[in-house]
């Protein structure tokens, strides 16, 4: 857990009573999707979910929290812009962390400055990936906020799951590296609806991740209202949550532990598709996948069919961008396939960002067999990354 | 020769429990459209001089050995012989052993993406039954074995295809819920979209769905039965808002199942999504469901509305999907009065127009079941038993 903070300033009491802490937190991509709450206030889900935490070198949120007796009020800046601190989710996180901190203090289990929890905080948070990438930054954002506050106020990490969850559900999964599950829980107070690590990031080092950033055309329905409407109107959702997901969670944990990529990939694709099926079964229906997303899906299926096995898998969240999972052996060729069928702008920005990808040649047979019309500039760029904390 | 009209489904059937008998996993319900706008016309000629069965579809000779065709021919002949043996026949005793020449055309283009196999098989079966003297009650099962939803095209108005429970499929039949004259205000528009990609065929698509979609069984066993009851009720009550909402929900759930299939099937494209969005915004503006969409295994939209709202909604479509200037006629079929759109409505809908997103519209309504065409000038086959030159579709 301490690896989250790449740069930690030990809380200092200088002349102004200013304490500062900076931490970073990762993005996570779900392979078994969370979509739907059983409790809107505590943010308790209707089904468990499982995600892969991505490497912070390519994608992360960085948050600095400063605390001082001289601050008049709590304030927050996100990506350079001051935001409303009275956002209920933010308030929830602040209140919860302060509550835990006071509880610790009262039990005498604290070494931090006794007065700091009543001081106001200034929070500044930035993402190193563009918002246009459509990656759910609220998960990494709230995870980072909660973690940084916990460092500042001296709150134990075991309690952070519930706090982060109340900021943004999937934020609790960003508190761990590697492969992480967020357990549904059974208690009404949500105390057992927590994230835990299934396997660490070093467990499956060959696993690689690509984010294909599509030229976004239309504004999507936000996740919070979208999943609320789904719970209210989709008759298929309850069946998914009660029957399908529990067995898929077991299977996903098993195939990760066995490092069985074909099974992992197939299950990931099926769950992504089922999530989007639920969106379509919502009234009014929600369309997150666009034509470009469909083409990417088609490309993956044709590529796998050519080799007669699942070498590459896609998953899509609440937006048109694709997250691709593959093994490092297949990475160069698949990136070349993407480049071929979604030729980027000539002299445009760097097409593959992040981790270096070796070049590869494509056989004519492969191109012929895939048999798709290239879609120039259909993908703006790719971020190449891997599993890490 | 018979006309048989097209139908558009309200409660979707997607999935078979028996691939040979074509028995569905859930019941379905449809609206039969008027033959003036959409129909299949089939001529069957029978002669002792014909060497073999032959079939021409839309001007082109096709393979008579197609298993579905063979199934229909064999079944009809079987029923005919049975009737003959029970002495209940007035037709020419020898005709059932004669070979037939079949010629069939649609008056709507294939590019319209309307499932012509349903109207086609219904027409074939009905025409053969007229020729061989087979009672209409038995035709459901025969048509069904040609193409599942064809059994619904054997009736006019509002038609259900009952799931049935028997393994031999004898109780998996179509029956009329209400006739076409029951709800005369109901109107139908078919929005023909500029088709970009080739879809997955229905037969293989639904097979893959049955094999791979975990949600489909739940839909078939739990969701559809209650929706069928509700749909029949709202039709009988002529409750358009309820009818419309249920129609849209079932269309969306069908496409959700297609997405839950592995590999996933996408029938709706960007244009379909825009049409869906337009309908929801239009209804939201008025605070009620005035217009409803349904989509089959393709991107074309079928819109239901009441005749009072028809002119304005057509104008809304024209405004947000402006057709080609000097292109083909944009609204075909039944005449639609013009209407003005308020600025407020246009502003509130708040969508970017998509020029040429819709190629054209067919305006129609509910219509009757198959009928015999008496005028011999309309026969598609000549006295030589071969297609007349005019029997070619557009």
mmCIF file of N, CA and C in Angstrom, chain A residues 85-145:
data_model
loop_
_atom_site.group_PDB
_atom_site.id
_atom_site.type_symbol
_atom_site.label_atom_id
_atom_site.label_comp_id
_atom_site.label_asym_id
_atom_site.label_seq_id
_atom_site.Cartn_x
_atom_site.Cartn_y
_atom_site.Cartn_z
ATOM 1 N N UNK A 85 -16.605 22.056 -3.485
ATOM 2 C CA UNK A 85 -16.243 21.169 -2.383
ATOM 3 C C UNK A 85 -17.479 20.551 -1.731
ATOM 4 N N UNK A 86 -18.641 21.142 -2.005
ATOM 5 C CA UNK A 86 -19.861 20.622 -1.389
ATOM 6 C C UNK A 86 -20.495 19.460 -2.151
ATOM 7 N N UNK A 87 -19.840 19.017 -3.193
ATOM 8 C CA UNK A 87 -20.254 17.790 -3.882
ATOM 9 C C UNK A 87 -20.440 16.705 -2.812
ATOM 10 N N UNK A 88 -21.624 16.082 -2.753
ATOM 11 C CA UNK A 88 -21.913 15.125 -1.673
ATOM 12 C C UNK A 88 -20.895 13.982 -1.565
ATOM 13 N N UNK A 89 -20.372 13.542 -2.723
ATOM 14 C CA UNK A 89 -19.418 12.441 -2.670
ATOM 15 C C UNK A 89 -18.113 12.880 -2.001
ATOM 16 N N UNK A 90 -17.680 14.084 -2.330
ATOM 17 C CA UNK A 90 -16.464 14.624 -1.707
ATOM 18 C C UNK A 90 -16.677 14.786 -0.210
ATOM 19 N N UNK A 91 -17.811 15.340 0.125
ATOM 20 C CA UNK A 91 -18.124 15.551 1.534
ATOM 21 C C UNK A 91 -18.125 14.230 2.287
ATOM 22 N N UNK A 92 -18.697 13.236 1.636
ATOM 23 C CA UNK A 92 -18.744 11.910 2.246
ATOM 24 C C UNK A 92 -17.335 11.412 2.577
ATOM 25 N N UNK A 93 -16.436 11.526 1.619
ATOM 26 C CA UNK A 93 -15.054 11.081 1.858
ATOM 27 C C UNK A 93 -14.394 11.868 2.974
ATOM 28 N N UNK A 94 -14.513 13.168 2.932
ATOM 29 C CA UNK A 94 -13.879 14.019 3.954
ATOM 30 C C UNK A 94 -14.414 13.681 5.340
ATOM 31 N N UNK A 95 -15.737 13.574 5.426
ATOM 32 C CA UNK A 95 -16.340 13.298 6.730
ATOM 33 C C UNK A 95 -15.925 11.938 7.265
ATOM 34 N N UNK A 96 -15.932 10.955 6.389
ATOM 35 C CA UNK A 96 -15.586 9.599 6.829
ATOM 36 C C UNK A 96 -14.140 9.511 7.305
ATOM 37 N N UNK A 97 -13.237 10.110 6.524
ATOM 38 C CA UNK A 97 -11.831 10.057 6.913
ATOM 39 C C UNK A 97 -11.621 10.768 8.246
ATOM 40 N N UNK A 98 -12.265 11.896 8.390
ATOM 41 C CA UNK A 98 -12.117 12.636 9.660
ATOM 42 C C UNK A 98 -12.686 11.832 10.828
ATOM 43 N N UNK A 99 -13.785 11.148 10.571
ATOM 44 C CA UNK A 99 -14.408 10.333 11.611
ATOM 45 C C UNK A 99 -13.473 9.216 12.045
ATOM 46 N N UNK A 100 -12.880 8.525 11.067
ATOM 47 C CA UNK A 100 -11.940 7.452 11.397
ATOM 48 C C UNK A 100 -10.744 7.996 12.164
ATOM 49 N N UNK A 101 -10.304 9.176 11.728
ATOM 50 C CA UNK A 101 -9.134 9.766 12.357
ATOM 51 C C UNK A 101 -9.415 10.097 13.819
ATOM 52 N N UNK A 102 -10.574 10.659 14.063
ATOM 53 C CA UNK A 102 -10.931 11.001 15.450
ATOM 54 C C UNK A 102 -11.048 9.733 16.288
ATOM 55 N N UNK A 103 -11.606 8.681 15.710
ATOM 56 C CA UNK A 103 -11.775 7.426 16.437
ATOM 57 C C UNK A 103 -10.416 6.879 16.840
ATOM 58 N N UNK A 104 -9.488 6.961 15.920
ATOM 59 C CA UNK A 104 -8.132 6.500 16.226
ATOM 60 C C UNK A 104 -7.533 7.309 17.354
ATOM 61 N N UNK A 105 -7.732 8.606 17.215
ATOM 62 C CA UNK A 105 -7.158 9.505 18.218
ATOM 63 C C UNK A 105 -7.723 9.179 19.592
ATOM 64 N N UNK A 106 -9.005 8.948 19.634
ATOM 65 C CA UNK A 106 -9.661 8.685 20.904
ATOM 66 C C UNK A 106 -9.210 7.383 21.532
ATOM 67 N N UNK A 107 -8.851 6.412 20.672
ATOM 68 C CA UNK A 107 -8.356 5.155 21.237
ATOM 69 C C UNK A 107 -6.876 5.250 21.555
ATOM 70 N N UNK A 108 -6.314 6.461 21.386
ATOM 71 C CA UNK A 108 -4.923 6.691 21.739
ATOM 72 C C UNK A 108 -3.928 6.082 20.768
ATOM 73 N N UNK A 109 -4.406 5.667 19.637
ATOM 74 C CA UNK A 109 -3.546 4.973 18.688
ATOM 75 C C UNK A 109 -3.092 5.922 17.575
ATOM 76 N N UNK A 110 -2.395 6.960 17.979
ATOM 77 C CA UNK A 110 -2.047 7.939 16.941
ATOM 78 C C UNK A 110 -0.737 8.634 17.273
ATOM 79 N N UNK A 111 -0.037 8.948 16.238
ATOM 80 C CA UNK A 111 1.195 9.724 16.459
ATOM 81 C C UNK A 111 1.131 11.070 15.748
ATOM 82 N N UNK A 112 0.066 11.263 14.958
ATOM 83 C CA UNK A 112 0.020 12.507 14.181
ATOM 84 C C UNK A 112 -0.458 13.670 15.034
ATOM 85 N N UNK A 113 -0.356 14.806 14.478
ATOM 86 C CA UNK A 113 -0.710 16.063 15.144
ATOM 87 C C UNK A 113 -2.185 16.011 15.559
ATOM 88 N N UNK A 114 -2.437 16.092 16.813
ATOM 89 C CA UNK A 114 -3.791 15.926 17.328
ATOM 90 C C UNK A 114 -4.775 16.945 16.789
ATOM 91 N N UNK A 115 -4.282 18.073 16.357
ATOM 92 C CA UNK A 115 -5.233 19.097 15.941
ATOM 93 C C UNK A 115 -5.531 19.060 14.442
ATOM 94 N N UNK A 116 -4.754 18.326 13.682
ATOM 95 C CA UNK A 116 -4.885 18.493 12.235
ATOM 96 C C UNK A 116 -6.234 18.064 11.671
ATOM 97 N N UNK A 117 -6.911 17.109 12.294
ATOM 98 C CA UNK A 117 -8.152 16.635 11.700
ATOM 99 C C UNK A 117 -9.245 17.705 11.731
ATOM 100 N N UNK A 118 -9.132 18.688 12.575
ATOM 101 C CA UNK A 118 -10.147 19.731 12.577
ATOM 102 C C UNK A 118 -9.741 20.906 11.695
ATOM 103 N N UNK A 119 -8.531 20.855 11.171
ATOM 104 C CA UNK A 119 -8.106 21.905 10.263
ATOM 105 C C UNK A 119 -8.736 21.692 8.903
ATOM 106 N N UNK A 120 -8.808 22.785 8.172
ATOM 107 C CA UNK A 120 -9.328 22.678 6.813
ATOM 108 C C UNK A 120 -8.226 22.178 5.882
ATOM 109 N N UNK A 121 -8.655 21.587 4.771
ATOM 110 C CA UNK A 121 -7.684 21.071 3.802
ATOM 111 C C UNK A 121 -7.842 21.744 2.444
ATOM 112 N N UNK A 122 -6.727 21.846 1.748
ATOM 113 C CA UNK A 122 -6.723 22.240 0.343
ATOM 114 C C UNK A 122 -6.261 21.028 -0.441
ATOM 115 N N UNK A 123 -7.045 20.657 -1.446
ATOM 116 C CA UNK A 123 -6.773 19.444 -2.212
ATOM 117 C C UNK A 123 -6.517 19.824 -3.660
ATOM 118 N N UNK A 124 -5.464 19.278 -4.246
ATOM 119 C CA UNK A 124 -5.194 19.530 -5.660
ATOM 120 C C UNK A 124 -4.897 18.198 -6.335
ATOM 121 N N UNK A 125 -5.609 17.938 -7.392
ATOM 122 C CA UNK A 125 -5.520 16.619 -8.021
ATOM 123 C C UNK A 125 -5.402 16.755 -9.534
ATOM 124 N N UNK A 126 -4.493 15.992 -10.114
ATOM 125 C CA UNK A 126 -4.372 15.983 -11.580
ATOM 126 C C UNK A 126 -4.236 14.554 -12.083
ATOM 127 N N UNK A 127 -4.711 14.364 -13.317
ATOM 128 C CA UNK A 127 -4.532 13.078 -13.992
ATOM 129 C C UNK A 127 -3.449 13.248 -15.050
ATOM 130 N N UNK A 128 -2.666 12.205 -15.265
ATOM 131 C CA UNK A 128 -1.655 12.298 -16.315
ATOM 132 C C UNK A 128 -2.166 11.766 -17.641
ATOM 133 N N UNK A 129 -3.472 11.537 -17.718
ATOM 134 C CA UNK A 129 -4.089 11.094 -18.961
ATOM 135 C C UNK A 129 -5.230 12.055 -19.257
ATOM 136 N N UNK A 130 -5.484 12.303 -20.534
ATOM 137 C CA UNK A 130 -6.500 13.300 -20.861
ATOM 138 C C UNK A 130 -7.909 12.790 -20.548
ATOM 139 N N UNK A 131 -8.769 13.712 -20.176
ATOM 140 C CA UNK A 131 -10.158 13.350 -19.915
ATOM 141 C C UNK A 131 -10.789 12.742 -21.155
ATOM 142 N N UNK A 132 -10.313 13.196 -22.327
ATOM 143 C CA UNK A 132 -10.859 12.686 -23.576
ATOM 144 C C UNK A 132 -10.604 11.196 -23.742
ATOM 145 N N UNK A 133 -9.635 10.678 -22.985
ATOM 146 C CA UNK A 133 -9.380 9.238 -23.066
ATOM 147 C C UNK A 133 -10.578 8.462 -22.551
ATOM 148 N N UNK A 134 -11.475 9.155 -21.859
ATOM 149 C CA UNK A 134 -12.704 8.496 -21.430
ATOM 150 C C UNK A 134 -12.496 7.445 -20.371
ATOM 151 N N UNK A 135 -11.344 7.457 -19.748
ATOM 152 C CA UNK A 135 -11.098 6.475 -18.695
ATOM 153 C C UNK A 135 -11.707 7.021 -17.416
ATOM 154 N N UNK A 136 -12.376 6.140 -16.718
ATOM 155 C CA UNK A 136 -13.081 6.589 -15.518
ATOM 156 C C UNK A 136 -12.086 7.124 -14.506
ATOM 157 N N UNK A 137 -11.908 8.435 -14.523
ATOM 158 C CA UNK A 137 -10.937 9.017 -13.612
ATOM 159 C C UNK A 137 -11.501 9.218 -12.219
ATOM 160 N N UNK A 138 -12.814 9.032 -12.055
ATOM 161 C CA UNK A 138 -13.347 9.204 -10.711
ATOM 162 C C UNK A 138 -12.856 8.095 -9.789
ATOM 163 N N UNK A 139 -12.605 6.916 -10.348
ATOM 164 C CA UNK A 139 -12.110 5.818 -9.511
ATOM 165 C C UNK A 139 -10.708 6.135 -9.002
ATOM 166 N N UNK A 140 -9.817 6.495 -9.929
ATOM 167 C CA UNK A 140 -8.457 6.806 -9.487
ATOM 168 C C UNK A 140 -8.459 8.084 -8.648
ATOM 169 N N UNK A 141 -9.316 9.019 -9.011
ATOM 170 C CA UNK A 141 -9.383 10.283 -8.291
ATOM 171 C C UNK A 141 -9.799 10.119 -6.842
ATOM 172 N N UNK A 142 -10.880 9.419 -6.602
ATOM 173 C CA UNK A 142 -11.337 9.230 -5.225
ATOM 174 C C UNK A 142 -10.413 8.320 -4.440
ATOM 175 N N UNK A 143 -9.857 7.324 -5.114
ATOM 176 C CA UNK A 143 -8.917 6.449 -4.407
ATOM 177 C C UNK A 143 -7.730 7.275 -3.924
ATOM 178 N N UNK A 144 -7.252 8.129 -4.804
ATOM 179 C CA UNK A 144 -6.088 8.945 -4.457
ATOM 180 C C UNK A 144 -6.421 9.918 -3.336
ATOM 181 N N UNK A 145 -7.575 10.547 -3.439
ATOM 182 C CA UNK A 145 -7.987 11.508 -2.416
ATOM 183 C C UNK A 145 -8.051 10.823 -1.056
#
